[in-house]
Amino acid sequence: LQKRKKEGTRVNINVIGEVVLSEQESQRRQEKYIKILQNPDIDYLSIKISNLFSQFIPHAHEYNIDKLAARLEKIYETAIANGNKFINLDMEEYKDIETTIALFKKLLSTEKFYNLYAGIVIQNYLPESLSYIKDLAAWAKQRVENGGAPIKIRIVKGANQEMELTEASLRGWENVTLDTKAKSDANFKEAMNYLLHPDVAPFVHTGVASHNLFDQSLAMLLA
């Protein structure tokens, strides 16, 4: 980490492990995140909301957000206290997307976090991903115009395709993701094109998460 820092490379720490099954486990995960942020060699941490609260109630949206906000608030406070370190909210299952976005907006709309530069991930294998991105961009613009910090959106193609397909198959549901790789790739480029536009870029910084050299080259060209 020290060597990377000297050469100007920023390292994103992403702790392995997803859904927690008890509140003791989620408490330990919160403490682990706080300890990581107190490490002077780490300044970028990715976290998942499924690590922070184990007792999700699907029909109690506001309840879930309030419980998560209390946990994430302490992590954001630790990030500020240790030199404004960067926190990235990762995205997992489709069912978590509305909660993750609502939590992100709720906390970063509070006065003490108005100047915190933070990020969120959007998965572009979802047909409606661009609508989520546009909503976040409109909110970010208002935040910056009111004196707040910009946000970062990290676009990915998606990592849970097989799980979503299996879940849908087992329950007899329609699959929530796009049904071909070509459609996901196209959606990814559409999101990139929107985010790197001069009307959006001052309010939303873009992370292009892809191993595809064409995508990285296209992002640089558009930027």
GROMACS .gro file of C-alpha atoms in nm:
model
  223
    1LEU     CA    1   0.000   0.000   0.000
    2GLN     CA    2   0.283   0.240   0.085
    3LYS     CA    3   0.460   0.160  -0.242
    4ARG     CA    4   0.138   0.218  -0.440
    5LYS     CA    5   0.084   0.550  -0.263
    6LYS     CA    6   0.432   0.672  -0.357
    7GLU     CA    7   0.376   0.589  -0.724
    8GLY     CA    8   0.039   0.772  -0.723
    9THR     CA    9  -0.189   0.468  -0.743
   10ARG     CA   10  -0.499   0.471  -0.522
   11VAL     CA   11  -0.596   0.130  -0.379
   12ASN     CA   12  -0.964   0.047  -0.323
   13ILE     CA   13  -1.000  -0.194  -0.029
   14ASN     CA   14  -1.303  -0.423  -0.061
   15VAL     CA   15  -1.349  -0.660   0.233
   16ILE     CA   16  -1.458  -1.009   0.124
   17GLY     CA   17  -1.794  -1.132   0.254
   18GLU     CA   18  -2.148  -1.025   0.174
   19VAL     CA   19  -2.472  -1.095   0.362
   20VAL     CA   20  -2.444  -1.112   0.743
   21LEU     CA   21  -2.682  -1.335   0.939
   22SER     CA   22  -2.677  -1.177   1.287
   23GLU     CA   23  -2.654  -0.834   1.444
   24GLN     CA   24  -2.335  -0.938   1.626
   25GLU     CA   25  -2.182  -1.016   1.288
   26SER     CA   26  -2.295  -0.685   1.137
   27GLN     CA   27  -2.155  -0.501   1.440
   28ARG     CA   28  -1.819  -0.673   1.389
   29ARG     CA   29  -1.825  -0.575   1.022
   30GLN     CA   30  -1.892  -0.211   1.112
   31GLU     CA   31  -1.602  -0.218   1.360
   32LYS     CA   32  -1.376  -0.372   1.093
   33TYR     CA   33  -1.460  -0.091   0.849
   34ILE     CA   34  -1.385   0.170   1.114
   35LYS     CA   35  -1.051   0.005   1.197
   36ILE     CA   36  -0.958  -0.003   0.827
   37LEU     CA   37  -1.032   0.370   0.793
   38GLN     CA   38  -0.804   0.441   1.089
   39ASN     CA   39  -0.513   0.284   0.898
   40PRO     CA   40  -0.303   0.574   0.759
   41ASP     CA   41  -0.209   0.369   0.449
   42ILE     CA   42  -0.574   0.321   0.340
   43ASP     CA   43  -0.781   0.606   0.197
   44TYR     CA   44  -1.042   0.426  -0.019
   45LEU     CA   45  -1.290   0.168   0.113
   46SER     CA   46  -1.580  -0.010  -0.059
   47ILE     CA   47  -1.865  -0.134   0.159
   48LYS     CA   48  -2.194  -0.319   0.108
   49ILE     CA   49  -2.516  -0.240   0.295
   50SER     CA   50  -2.585  -0.613   0.342
   51ASN     CA   51  -2.282  -0.617   0.577
   52LEU     CA   52  -2.420  -0.344   0.802
   53PHE     CA   53  -2.764  -0.475   0.902
   54SER     CA   54  -2.885  -0.834   0.922
   55GLN     CA   55  -3.257  -0.793   0.993
   56PHE     CA   56  -3.391  -0.651   0.666
   57ILE     CA   57  -3.770  -0.642   0.644
   58PRO     CA   58  -3.867  -0.624   0.272
   59HIS     CA   59  -4.187  -0.424   0.330
   60ALA     CA   60  -4.033  -0.180   0.585
   61HIS     CA   61  -3.823   0.045   0.361
   62GLU     CA   62  -3.791   0.343   0.598
   63TYR     CA   63  -3.716   0.115   0.894
   64ASN     CA   64  -3.429  -0.049   0.703
   65ILE     CA   65  -3.291   0.291   0.597
   66ASP     CA   66  -3.299   0.427   0.954
   67LYS     CA   67  -3.115   0.122   1.090
   68LEU     CA   68  -2.856   0.135   0.811
   69ALA     CA   69  -2.811   0.513   0.842
   70ALA     CA   70  -2.711   0.479   1.209
   71ARG     CA   71  -2.436   0.231   1.110
   72LEU     CA   72  -2.312   0.409   0.799
   73GLU     CA   73  -2.312   0.746   0.977
   74LYS     CA   74  -2.037   0.624   1.212
   75ILE     CA   75  -1.832   0.501   0.914
   76TYR     CA   76  -1.869   0.834   0.732
   77GLU     CA   77  -1.772   1.017   1.054
   78THR     CA   78  -1.459   0.800   1.081
   79ALA     CA   79  -1.373   0.877   0.717
   80ILE     CA   80  -1.392   1.252   0.787
   81ALA     CA   81  -1.200   1.227   1.117
   82ASN     CA   82  -0.915   1.043   0.941
   83GLY     CA   83  -0.859   1.290   0.658
   84ASN     CA   84  -1.174   1.273   0.442
   85LYS     CA   85  -1.117   0.919   0.319
   86PHE     CA   86  -1.329   0.793   0.029
   87ILE     CA   87  -1.621   0.557   0.093
   88ASN     CA   88  -1.776   0.371  -0.196
   89LEU     CA   89  -2.120   0.207  -0.157
   90ASP     CA   90  -2.107  -0.115  -0.357
   91MET     CA   91  -2.413  -0.270  -0.520
   92GLU     CA   92  -2.514  -0.635  -0.489
   93GLU     CA   93  -2.855  -0.789  -0.545
   94TYR     CA   94  -3.129  -0.611  -0.737
   95LYS     CA   95  -3.342  -0.598  -0.421
   96ASP     CA   96  -3.080  -0.376  -0.252
   97ILE     CA   97  -3.059  -0.100  -0.515
   98GLU     CA   98  -3.346   0.123  -0.398
   99THR     CA   99  -3.231   0.097  -0.036
  100THR     CA  100  -2.867   0.170  -0.121
  101ILE     CA  101  -2.952   0.480  -0.327
  102ALA     CA  102  -3.201   0.612  -0.069
  103LEU     CA  103  -2.946   0.561   0.211
  104PHE     CA  104  -2.671   0.735   0.011
  105LYS     CA  105  -2.892   1.037  -0.060
  106LYS     CA  106  -3.033   1.055   0.294
  107LEU     CA  107  -2.695   1.073   0.468
  108LEU     CA  108  -2.520   1.296   0.215
  109SER     CA  109  -2.811   1.541   0.234
  110THR     CA  110  -2.744   1.604   0.603
  111GLU     CA  111  -2.547   1.914   0.697
  112LYS     CA  112  -2.248   1.735   0.851
  113PHE     CA  113  -2.190   1.526   0.538
  114TYR     CA  114  -2.262   1.796   0.282
  115ASN     CA  115  -1.895   1.840   0.200
  116LEU     CA  116  -1.808   1.471   0.209
  117TYR     CA  117  -1.698   1.340  -0.130
  118ALA     CA  118  -1.837   0.986  -0.155
  119GLY     CA  119  -1.939   0.733  -0.418
  120ILE     CA  120  -2.194   0.473  -0.520
  121VAL     CA  121  -2.196   0.189  -0.775
  122ILE     CA  122  -2.461   0.138  -1.044
  123GLN     CA  123  -2.488  -0.195  -1.231
  124ASN     CA  124  -2.557  -0.152  -1.601
  125TYR     CA  125  -2.689  -0.502  -1.662
  126LEU     CA  126  -3.015  -0.362  -1.519
  127PRO     CA  127  -3.252  -0.222  -1.785
  128GLU     CA  128  -3.340   0.079  -1.564
  129SER     CA  129  -2.983   0.169  -1.462
  130LEU     CA  130  -2.977   0.492  -1.662
  131SER     CA  131  -3.288   0.618  -1.483
  132TYR     CA  132  -3.113   0.562  -1.147
  133ILE     CA  133  -2.805   0.745  -1.279
  134LYS     CA  134  -3.012   1.041  -1.403
  135ASP     CA  135  -3.191   1.066  -1.069
  136LEU     CA  136  -2.860   1.067  -0.880
  137ALA     CA  137  -2.714   1.323  -1.121
  138ALA     CA  138  -3.009   1.562  -1.070
  139TRP     CA  139  -2.975   1.524  -0.693
  140ALA     CA  140  -2.596   1.575  -0.709
  141LYS     CA  141  -2.636   1.891  -0.918
  142GLN     CA  142  -2.871   2.039  -0.660
  143ARG     CA  143  -2.630   1.939  -0.382
  144VAL     CA  144  -2.332   2.110  -0.550
  145GLU     CA  145  -2.533   2.422  -0.637
  146ASN     CA  146  -2.627   2.446  -0.267
  147GLY     CA  147  -2.258   2.435  -0.168
  148GLY     CA  148  -2.205   2.061  -0.127
  149ALA     CA  149  -1.938   1.832  -0.272
  150PRO     CA  150  -1.984   1.639  -0.599
  151ILE     CA  151  -2.040   1.264  -0.584
  152LYS     CA  152  -1.882   0.977  -0.774
  153ILE     CA  153  -2.076   0.710  -0.964
  154ARG     CA  154  -1.878   0.397  -1.045
  155ILE     CA  155  -2.040   0.217  -1.336
  156VAL     CA  156  -2.003  -0.159  -1.363
  157LYS     CA  157  -2.164  -0.409  -1.595
  158GLY     CA  158  -2.276  -0.629  -1.303
  159ALA     CA  159  -2.147  -0.921  -1.098
  160ASN     CA  160  -2.452  -1.118  -0.986
  161GLN     CA  161  -2.602  -1.237  -1.317
  162GLU     CA  162  -2.602  -1.610  -1.230
  163MET     CA  163  -2.749  -1.546  -0.886
  164GLU     CA  164  -3.027  -1.326  -1.025
  165LEU     CA  165  -3.105  -1.586  -1.294
  166THR     CA  166  -3.116  -1.864  -1.034
  167GLU     CA  167  -3.338  -1.662  -0.797
  168ALA     CA  168  -3.581  -1.580  -1.078
  169SER     CA  169  -3.585  -1.941  -1.201
  170LEU     CA  170  -3.651  -2.088  -0.855
  171ARG     CA  171  -3.936  -1.847  -0.783
  172GLY     CA  172  -4.091  -1.834  -1.129
  173TRP     CA  173  -4.012  -1.463  -1.163
  174GLU     CA  174  -3.903  -1.265  -1.466
  175ASN     CA  175  -3.527  -1.207  -1.459
  176VAL     CA  176  -3.436  -0.853  -1.348
  177THR     CA  177  -3.118  -0.819  -1.556
  178LEU     CA  178  -3.074  -0.770  -1.930
  179ASP     CA  179  -3.072  -1.103  -2.110
  180THR     CA  180  -2.759  -1.067  -2.325
  181LYS     CA  181  -2.402  -0.949  -2.275
  182ALA     CA  182  -2.436  -0.722  -2.582
  183LYS     CA  183  -2.726  -0.535  -2.420
  184SER     CA  184  -2.532  -0.490  -2.093
  185ASP     CA  185  -2.229  -0.362  -2.287
  186ALA     CA  186  -2.446  -0.117  -2.481
  187ASN     CA  187  -2.614   0.005  -2.161
  188PHE     CA  188  -2.270   0.054  -2.003
  189LYS     CA  189  -2.161   0.276  -2.293
  190GLU     CA  190  -2.486   0.473  -2.280
  191ALA     CA  191  -2.433   0.541  -1.910
  192MET     CA  192  -2.072   0.646  -1.975
  193ASN     CA  193  -2.181   0.881  -2.253
  194TYR     CA  194  -2.438   1.046  -2.025
  195LEU     CA  195  -2.210   1.080  -1.722
  196LEU     CA  196  -1.914   1.225  -1.911
  197HIS     CA  197  -2.125   1.496  -2.074
  198PRO     CA  198  -2.019   1.853  -1.975
  199ASP     CA  199  -2.365   1.916  -1.824
  200VAL     CA  200  -2.322   1.627  -1.579
  201ALA     CA  201  -1.947   1.588  -1.520
  202PRO     CA  202  -1.904   1.884  -1.279
  203PHE     CA  203  -2.152   1.729  -1.035
  204VAL     CA  204  -2.087   1.359  -1.084
  205HIS     CA  205  -1.739   1.213  -1.125
  206THR     CA  206  -1.730   0.885  -1.314
  207GLY     CA  207  -1.552   0.561  -1.232
  208VAL     CA  208  -1.535   0.327  -1.531
  209ALA     CA  209  -1.503  -0.024  -1.386
  210SER     CA  210  -1.425  -0.257  -1.674
  211HIS     CA  211  -1.145  -0.491  -1.776
  212ASN     CA  212  -1.233  -0.414  -2.139
  213LEU     CA  213  -0.965  -0.193  -2.297
  214PHE     CA  214  -1.212  -0.065  -2.556
  215ASP     CA  215  -1.441   0.064  -2.278
  216GLN     CA  216  -1.150   0.234  -2.100
  217SER     CA  217  -1.032   0.394  -2.428
  218LEU     CA  218  -1.383   0.509  -2.512
  219ALA     CA  219  -1.417   0.665  -2.165
  220MET     CA  220  -1.093   0.859  -2.214
  221LEU     CA  221  -1.207   0.973  -2.558
  222LEU     CA  222  -1.546   1.089  -2.431
  223ALA     CA  223  -1.384   1.264  -2.132
   0.00000   0.00000   0.00000
